[in-house]
Amino acid sequence: MTLPELLRRSAAAHPEKASLIAGSRVLTYRALREEALRLAAVLRGLGLRHGERVVMMLPNAPEFVVAYFAIQEAGGTVVPVNTLFKPDEVRHLLQDSGAPLAVTLRTFYPTVREAAGGLAERPRILVLDGEEGALSALDLTLAEGMRQAQHTPAEAPAVEVAACLYTSGTTGRPKGALLTHANILANIASFGQVIRCVPEDVFCCVLPMFHSFAATVMTLFPISVGATVVVEPRFAPESLLRTLSERRCTFFAGVPAMYALLASLPEVRADLSALRLCVSGGAPLPVEVLHRFEGRYGIPIYEGYGPTECSPALTVNPPSGKRKVGSVGLPLPGVEIRVVDEGGRPVGTGEVGEVTAKGPNVMLGYLNRPAETAAVLRDGWFYTGDLGRLDEEGYLTIVDRKKDMLIVGGLNVYPREVEAVLEAHPAVAEAAVIGVPDPVKGEEPLAFVALRAGQAASGQDLLRSLRARLAAFKVPKRIIFLEALPRNATGKVLKHVLKSQAG
């Protein structure tokens, strides 16, 4: 089966049911399917060939979902782009993917046009809400595209690769992870065996749809069972609570930074009695944030884990089983997890090593990067670059990124451990720890902290708290205070930005 076939089945079973709700816009399953078929015909009329990639610079809106299925229906591969990207960043993705087409809205058209203008082979740009005469000569509106596509075939088989998802690039240039239809469908199926979903469920998607977490867990998964997706354009805490209340949402997924802000809000009246569970992913969830959120709203958070390269879910705490706070849960059905040493040998229970994964959800590889693919795909296992440990029951705890680990005087320091102690302080909203060069010890920890609104604490206060709970070699040499930590669109702290501010 392919992803367009998944939509076709849900549209046949629930034709008049709301698939997407965005403000006052409601798209039934029948309408979603018909709009995707119409746009697929346009793309074929513009010359899209099987296996070619199409860049999508689209926000959280029905157009994103329509274009996602349409590109695949036309035989192409979806290449979603972060809507916060600047022209140079978009140009890298256009060039690296070799996309002959880009799909966008008027809001982002100037960015895509500038990005495309710097390429030797300029892709055509299709503006879904464009006004005729407002675009450059090479680009076109949807209406113009429909006129060109009048005599194109009605059907086109989908190619094996469904999506080329560029990793977040927190440490360098993004790489395109090639995910097949089978990869994504396997992930949807295994996630659904643990997180039960029915057509009556209402999902609230505020995570950016261009990211694999939102695409799989908050869009494709609910569509697979005929549930409704309420699309929020951006994360605004008070507005989100009103939406959850008014739309009687039953399922919410977010990144830790979202839960921290929701837990810290002044009193807001909202009826969240329909909300039965929340899922957290994208970054480690501080235990203090989980307790503050659950204490305030009374709704459990089930933490999960998985990188883009794995479609992306690998593990989750099971709602129908034991939840271990601080862990990211058990492997999904069909997924194997091993924690290994530098030689690729499994380490003992409770020991820290690199997390590796095997399963039908693991990517084919990175686009145009055979060496980097070979470095992470070894003997059927994907090496995540994350450090973790498995307990006696198979629950996984993520300790840190392998590249983030510090070696201080020959001793390992995991920044996440130090960050967790800082975030347990009542005045601290968020913290990040990086390594800075030291002539004697090799590296020294340096902490960046953002305080909670209305709270005060000095660097010495926080350092005293750290010294009381951590070995001396783990304690940062100093603390730098910021208004907020720099993050990408999916909530991950940009540590390379902090390194540039270390001074």
XYZ file of C-alpha atoms in Angstrom:
503
model
C 0.000 0.000 0.000
C 1.027 3.615 -0.541
C 0.160 6.741 1.423
C -2.317 7.978 -1.236
C -4.024 4.589 -0.954
C -4.294 5.159 2.798
C -6.159 8.417 2.106
C -8.336 6.745 -0.532
C -9.455 4.098 1.971
C -10.295 6.639 4.673
C -12.180 8.792 2.150
C -14.202 5.765 1.042
C -15.032 4.819 4.637
C -15.723 8.367 5.961
C -16.517 10.575 2.935
C -18.485 13.302 4.738
C -16.513 13.289 7.967
C -14.211 16.256 8.719
C -10.615 15.305 7.959
C -9.078 18.742 8.554
C -10.340 21.782 10.470
C -8.392 25.031 10.251
C -10.198 27.982 11.786
C -13.486 28.266 9.902
C -12.310 25.936 7.114
C -13.506 22.346 7.174
C -12.309 19.781 4.633
C -14.147 16.475 4.530
C -12.331 13.279 3.652
C -14.023 13.300 0.239
C -12.894 16.890 -0.392
C -9.346 16.212 0.788
C -9.062 13.263 -1.597
C -10.569 15.213 -4.526
C -8.297 18.229 -3.994
C -5.248 15.959 -3.813
C -6.231 14.253 -7.093
C -6.785 17.624 -8.761
C -3.392 18.944 -7.689
C -1.734 15.663 -8.725
C -3.106 16.163 -12.243
C -1.638 19.680 -12.274
C 1.772 18.403 -11.217
C 1.752 15.752 -13.938
C 0.669 18.397 -16.426
C 3.708 20.444 -15.466
C 5.912 17.499 -16.411
C 6.599 15.899 -13.041
C 8.141 12.482 -13.666
C 8.128 9.431 -11.443
C 10.731 9.647 -8.697
C 11.316 13.382 -9.001
C 11.246 15.440 -5.833
C 8.965 18.411 -5.166
C 9.859 20.998 -2.535
C 6.935 22.155 -0.357
C 7.249 25.421 1.555
C 3.840 25.413 3.185
C 2.625 26.288 6.695
C 0.342 24.348 9.014
C -2.737 24.520 6.791
C -4.930 22.190 4.706
C -2.765 23.040 1.673
C 0.142 21.203 3.277
C -1.829 17.955 3.544
C -3.351 18.308 0.073
C 0.071 18.901 -1.513
C 1.676 16.060 0.484
C -0.742 13.471 -0.925
C -0.909 15.096 -4.388
C 2.854 14.932 -4.954
C 2.904 11.248 -4.055
C -0.223 10.557 -6.136
C 1.602 12.080 -9.108
C 4.543 9.731 -8.560
C 6.807 12.261 -6.863
C 8.637 12.510 -3.569
C 7.685 15.087 -0.945
C 10.427 17.463 0.279
C 8.969 19.626 3.081
C 10.834 22.828 3.966
C 10.978 24.645 7.282
C 8.857 27.780 6.804
C 11.291 29.790 8.948
C 14.144 29.169 6.498
C 15.795 32.082 4.725
C 16.544 32.047 0.949
C 20.082 30.631 1.374
C 18.751 27.713 3.447
C 15.958 26.994 0.966
C 18.463 27.195 -1.895
C 20.517 24.398 -0.286
C 17.467 22.116 -0.185
C 16.430 22.959 -3.750
C 19.932 22.289 -5.023
C 20.584 19.174 -2.952
C 17.212 17.586 -3.796
C 17.367 18.513 -7.499
C 13.669 19.339 -7.363
C 12.246 20.572 -10.691
C 9.169 21.972 -8.914
C 8.378 23.856 -5.726
C 4.912 24.337 -4.228
C 4.176 27.263 -1.925
C 1.764 30.071 -0.963
C 1.988 33.792 -1.663
C 3.399 34.438 1.822
C 6.510 32.368 1.083
C 6.763 32.962 -2.657
C 9.389 35.770 -2.394
C 11.640 33.497 -0.317
C 11.327 30.549 -2.698
C 11.772 32.780 -5.769
C 14.960 34.322 -4.339
C 16.269 30.864 -3.418
C 15.504 29.443 -6.855
C 16.982 32.444 -8.637
C 20.497 31.534 -7.514
C 20.461 28.071 -9.119
C 21.858 27.048 -12.489
C 18.727 24.938 -13.137
C 15.881 26.969 -11.745
C 12.800 24.986 -10.614
C 9.315 26.181 -11.515
C 7.252 27.465 -8.612
C 3.549 26.676 -8.261
C 1.742 29.164 -5.985
C -1.449 27.550 -4.728
C -3.132 30.841 -3.785
C -1.351 32.998 -6.368
C -2.886 35.869 -8.319
C -2.317 35.760 -12.066
C 0.143 38.365 -13.258
C 1.765 38.668 -9.810
C 4.460 36.044 -10.404
C 7.635 35.922 -12.432
C 7.394 34.596 -15.999
C 8.740 31.164 -15.029
C 6.223 30.576 -12.237
C 2.487 29.976 -12.264
C -0.683 29.882 -10.230
C -2.834 26.851 -9.536
C -5.460 28.130 -12.009
C -2.840 28.367 -14.751
C -1.555 24.920 -13.886
C -5.059 23.433 -14.091
C -5.494 24.786 -17.630
C -2.234 23.143 -18.674
C -3.230 19.830 -17.063
C -6.570 19.230 -18.784
C -5.457 16.199 -20.792
C -3.158 14.433 -18.327
C -3.807 10.799 -17.294
C -6.019 10.276 -14.258
C -3.757 7.763 -12.522
C -0.043 7.489 -11.830
C 1.656 4.904 -9.628
C 3.555 6.216 -6.631
C 7.278 5.582 -6.462
C 8.938 3.764 -3.600
C 10.370 6.853 -1.891
C 7.520 8.833 -0.334
C 9.417 11.638 1.386
C 12.866 13.180 1.556
C 12.921 14.741 5.015
C 15.828 17.006 5.786
C 17.154 16.573 9.303
C 17.053 19.638 11.502
C 20.686 20.561 10.966
C 21.375 21.542 14.592
C 25.053 20.719 14.044
C 25.521 21.397 10.328
C 23.934 21.362 6.874
C 20.659 19.384 6.777
C 20.731 15.947 5.124
C 17.795 14.431 3.249
C 16.570 11.185 4.841
C 14.854 8.997 2.221
C 11.724 7.368 3.629
C 9.682 4.906 1.613
C 5.926 4.452 1.673
C 6.573 1.157 3.470
C 8.746 2.915 6.115
C 6.078 5.464 7.003
C 3.147 3.036 6.812
C 4.975 0.586 9.101
C 5.571 3.378 11.610
C 1.910 4.434 11.521
C 0.790 0.835 12.064
C 3.166 0.103 14.962
C 2.461 3.429 16.679
C -1.255 2.725 16.362
C -0.875 -0.616 18.131
C 0.338 1.214 21.245
C -1.493 4.548 21.022
C -5.037 3.488 20.197
C -6.970 5.859 17.966
C -10.589 5.719 16.679
C -12.508 7.766 14.085
C -14.153 9.769 16.897
C -10.770 11.108 18.073
C -9.897 14.753 17.451
C -6.177 15.517 17.102
C -4.764 19.002 17.597
C -1.722 19.554 15.379
C 0.288 22.601 16.385
C 3.668 20.980 15.707
C 5.103 22.128 12.352
C 3.836 19.757 9.674
C 7.135 19.876 7.787
C 8.676 17.876 10.651
C 8.387 14.089 10.739
C 6.880 14.045 14.255
C 3.871 16.102 13.136
C 3.633 14.456 9.711
C 3.473 10.886 11.003
C 1.966 11.129 14.487
C -0.382 14.101 14.110
C -1.405 13.948 10.438
C -0.956 10.591 8.721
C -1.745 8.491 11.807
C -5.163 10.086 12.469
C -5.987 10.107 8.743
C -5.247 6.371 8.638
C -8.221 5.693 10.924
C -10.556 8.463 9.776
C -10.065 10.764 12.790
C -10.235 14.570 12.609
C -7.151 16.813 12.655
C -7.545 20.351 13.980
C -4.743 22.373 12.410
C -3.233 25.204 14.445
C -1.032 27.581 12.408
C 1.439 28.281 15.230
C 2.033 27.693 18.917
C 0.358 30.403 21.000
C -0.394 28.951 24.456
C -3.643 30.786 25.281
C -5.038 30.297 21.768
C -4.075 26.617 21.857
C -5.959 26.049 25.119
C -9.071 27.676 23.628
C -8.824 25.415 20.572
C -8.380 22.297 22.701
C -11.450 23.304 24.672
C -13.747 24.488 21.877
C -12.942 21.645 19.472
C -13.118 19.004 22.222
C -9.712 17.668 21.214
C -8.819 14.239 22.573
C -5.157 13.932 21.511
C -2.300 16.431 21.672
C 1.401 16.084 20.900
C 4.074 18.648 21.607
C 7.744 19.219 22.314
C 8.981 19.832 25.894
C 9.238 23.607 25.427
C 5.487 23.716 24.681
C 4.597 21.798 27.836
C 6.876 24.057 29.893
C 5.108 27.185 28.616
C 1.645 25.679 29.104
C 2.556 24.698 32.662
C 3.756 28.238 33.413
C 0.717 30.126 32.067
C -1.306 32.441 34.277
C -4.734 31.002 35.024
C -6.691 30.486 31.772
C -10.247 29.157 31.712
C -10.403 26.140 29.411
C -12.374 22.902 29.519
C -9.902 20.150 28.703
C -12.116 17.291 29.896
C -12.112 15.694 26.413
C -8.302 15.552 26.243
C -7.377 11.978 27.141
C -3.651 11.905 26.500
C -0.632 13.948 25.484
C 2.545 12.746 23.793
C 5.944 14.424 24.062
C 8.844 13.996 21.669
C 11.485 15.862 19.694
C 13.742 16.421 22.728
C 14.133 15.059 26.278
C 11.208 16.029 28.532
C 12.442 17.365 31.893
C 10.750 15.458 34.721
C 9.983 18.747 36.478
C 8.082 19.988 33.427
C 6.048 16.771 33.286
C 5.100 17.076 36.953
C 4.189 20.779 36.649
C 2.013 20.177 33.579
C 0.252 17.113 34.968
C -0.234 18.777 38.356
C -1.938 21.706 36.715
C -4.026 20.056 34.010
C -4.422 16.493 35.280
C -3.648 15.026 31.835
C -0.878 12.409 31.501
C 2.065 12.921 29.160
C 3.511 9.832 27.464
C 7.060 10.492 26.341
C 8.376 8.874 23.167
C 11.503 9.008 21.064
C 12.706 8.680 17.513
C 14.819 10.467 14.907
C 13.635 11.620 11.479
C 15.549 8.733 9.902
C 13.144 6.275 11.585
C 9.914 7.784 10.239
C 10.308 8.867 13.187
C 8.869 6.918 16.161
C 10.976 4.204 17.823
C 9.668 4.074 21.389
C 6.834 5.378 23.553
C 5.559 4.887 27.078
C 2.454 2.704 26.662
C -0.828 4.243 27.899
C -2.206 0.753 28.560
C 0.915 -0.424 30.395
C 3.539 0.829 32.816
C 4.707 4.404 32.347
C 8.238 5.140 33.534
C 8.661 8.865 34.021
C 12.081 9.983 32.776
C 12.268 7.194 30.211
C 11.090 7.299 26.588
C 9.312 3.980 26.971
C 9.411 0.655 25.173
C 10.233 -0.093 21.517
C 7.209 -0.030 19.208
C 6.027 -3.394 17.834
C 8.407 -4.554 15.101
C 11.210 -2.258 16.282
C 14.397 -3.559 17.903
C 16.577 -1.361 20.116
C 20.155 -2.096 21.151
C 22.552 0.021 23.179
C 26.128 -0.563 22.028
C 29.710 0.436 22.784
C 32.203 2.023 20.366
C 32.795 -1.371 18.754
C 29.101 -1.982 18.127
C 28.827 -4.586 20.910
C 25.745 -4.519 23.187
C 26.461 -3.107 26.632
C 25.021 -4.435 29.878
C 21.641 -3.550 31.357
C 21.746 -0.031 32.771
C 25.027 0.843 31.039
C 25.285 3.876 28.751
C 26.056 3.419 25.057
C 24.878 4.510 21.623
C 21.242 3.753 20.816
C 20.808 1.695 17.638
C 17.575 0.611 15.990
C 16.352 -1.924 13.461
C 12.916 -2.165 11.898
C 10.761 -1.618 8.792
C 10.563 2.108 9.613
C 14.302 2.773 9.149
C 15.206 4.960 6.148
C 16.852 3.850 2.914
C 19.675 6.315 3.475
C 20.655 9.951 2.954
C 20.154 11.542 -0.460
C 23.466 12.010 -2.322
C 25.518 11.024 0.754
C 26.744 7.418 0.481
C 29.567 7.874 3.003
C 27.293 9.393 5.649
C 24.694 6.689 4.970
C 27.309 3.969 5.464
C 28.399 5.587 8.735
C 24.924 5.318 10.304
C 23.474 2.201 8.621
C 25.610 -0.778 9.636
C 24.639 -4.441 9.424
C 20.957 -3.537 9.281
C 21.144 -1.255 12.330
C 20.691 2.526 12.389
C 23.140 4.293 14.686
C 21.189 7.217 16.116
C 24.050 9.225 17.598
C 22.103 9.334 20.881
C 23.439 7.943 24.131
C 21.057 5.922 26.266
C 20.546 2.930 28.525
C 18.036 0.082 28.695
C 16.682 -1.147 32.005
C 15.793 -4.719 32.972
C 12.271 -4.309 31.521
C 13.461 -2.913 28.177
C 12.566 0.740 28.848
C 14.921 3.188 27.152
C 16.289 6.335 28.773
C 18.061 8.890 26.578
C 21.111 10.319 28.301
C 22.412 12.757 25.689
C 23.583 13.251 22.133
C 26.854 11.411 21.518
C 28.354 14.555 19.981
C 27.265 16.609 23.014
C 29.055 14.421 25.566
C 31.985 16.193 27.214
C 35.263 14.685 28.370
C 36.461 16.669 31.395
C 39.880 15.560 32.586
C 39.283 12.136 31.064
C 35.824 11.754 32.680
C 32.516 11.643 30.761
C 30.032 14.422 31.458
C 26.537 14.217 29.982
C 25.119 17.741 29.545
C 21.559 16.428 29.890
C 22.289 15.328 33.477
C 23.527 18.804 34.416
C 20.600 20.447 32.592
C 18.105 18.290 34.520
C 19.537 19.478 37.865
C 19.377 23.118 36.744
C 15.799 22.728 35.480
C 14.755 21.271 38.842
C 15.550 24.660 40.449
C 12.270 26.567 41.014
C 13.599 29.723 39.332
C 14.826 28.028 36.137
C 12.623 27.705 33.040
C 15.173 26.009 30.778
C 18.868 25.248 30.644
C 21.508 24.057 28.195
C 25.079 22.946 28.795
C 27.905 22.935 26.249
C 31.627 22.240 26.389
C 34.277 24.940 26.078
C 38.033 24.338 25.683
C 40.166 24.151 28.832
C 43.991 24.041 28.656
C 44.280 21.589 31.566
C 41.105 19.463 31.513
C 40.512 19.503 27.765
C 36.907 20.676 28.201
C 34.844 22.455 30.820
C 31.018 22.608 31.063
C 29.377 25.991 30.459
C 25.687 26.512 31.283
C 23.107 28.795 29.673
C 19.964 29.447 31.707
C 16.644 31.206 31.131
C 14.716 32.055 34.296
C 10.987 31.654 34.802
C 8.896 34.837 34.607
C 8.902 36.672 37.926
C 11.698 34.520 39.407
C 15.219 35.550 40.360
C 18.419 33.614 40.941
C 22.097 34.445 40.667
C 24.781 32.375 39.043
C 26.198 31.598 42.484
C 22.771 30.383 43.676
C 22.572 27.917 40.795
C 26.188 26.799 41.140
C 25.632 26.048 44.847
C 22.605 23.937 43.893
C 24.673 22.051 41.318
C 27.563 21.424 43.725
C 25.140 19.915 46.227
C 23.906 17.318 43.728
C 26.739 16.664 41.266
C 30.379 15.655 41.364
C 32.686 18.663 41.129
C 33.943 17.795 37.613
C 30.362 18.014 36.264
C 29.678 21.508 37.627
C 29.916 24.287 34.967
C 32.666 26.851 35.304
C 30.077 29.622 34.960
C 26.459 30.354 34.045
C 25.278 32.725 31.325
C 21.712 34.060 31.599
C 19.556 34.480 28.482
C 15.970 35.618 27.922
C 15.322 32.309 26.127
C 17.393 29.518 24.627
C 17.776 29.505 20.828
C 15.689 26.688 19.358
C 14.764 25.408 15.936
C 11.143 25.053 14.800
C 10.767 21.676 16.497
C 12.010 22.806 19.878
C 15.574 21.492 19.796
C 18.132 23.768 21.405
C 20.646 25.062 18.862
C 23.855 24.355 20.729
C 26.053 25.543 17.877
C 24.461 29.000 18.367
C 25.276 28.841 22.074
C 28.876 27.888 21.276
C 29.160 31.071 19.203
C 27.972 33.053 22.250
C 30.324 31.371 24.719
C 32.911 34.121 24.413
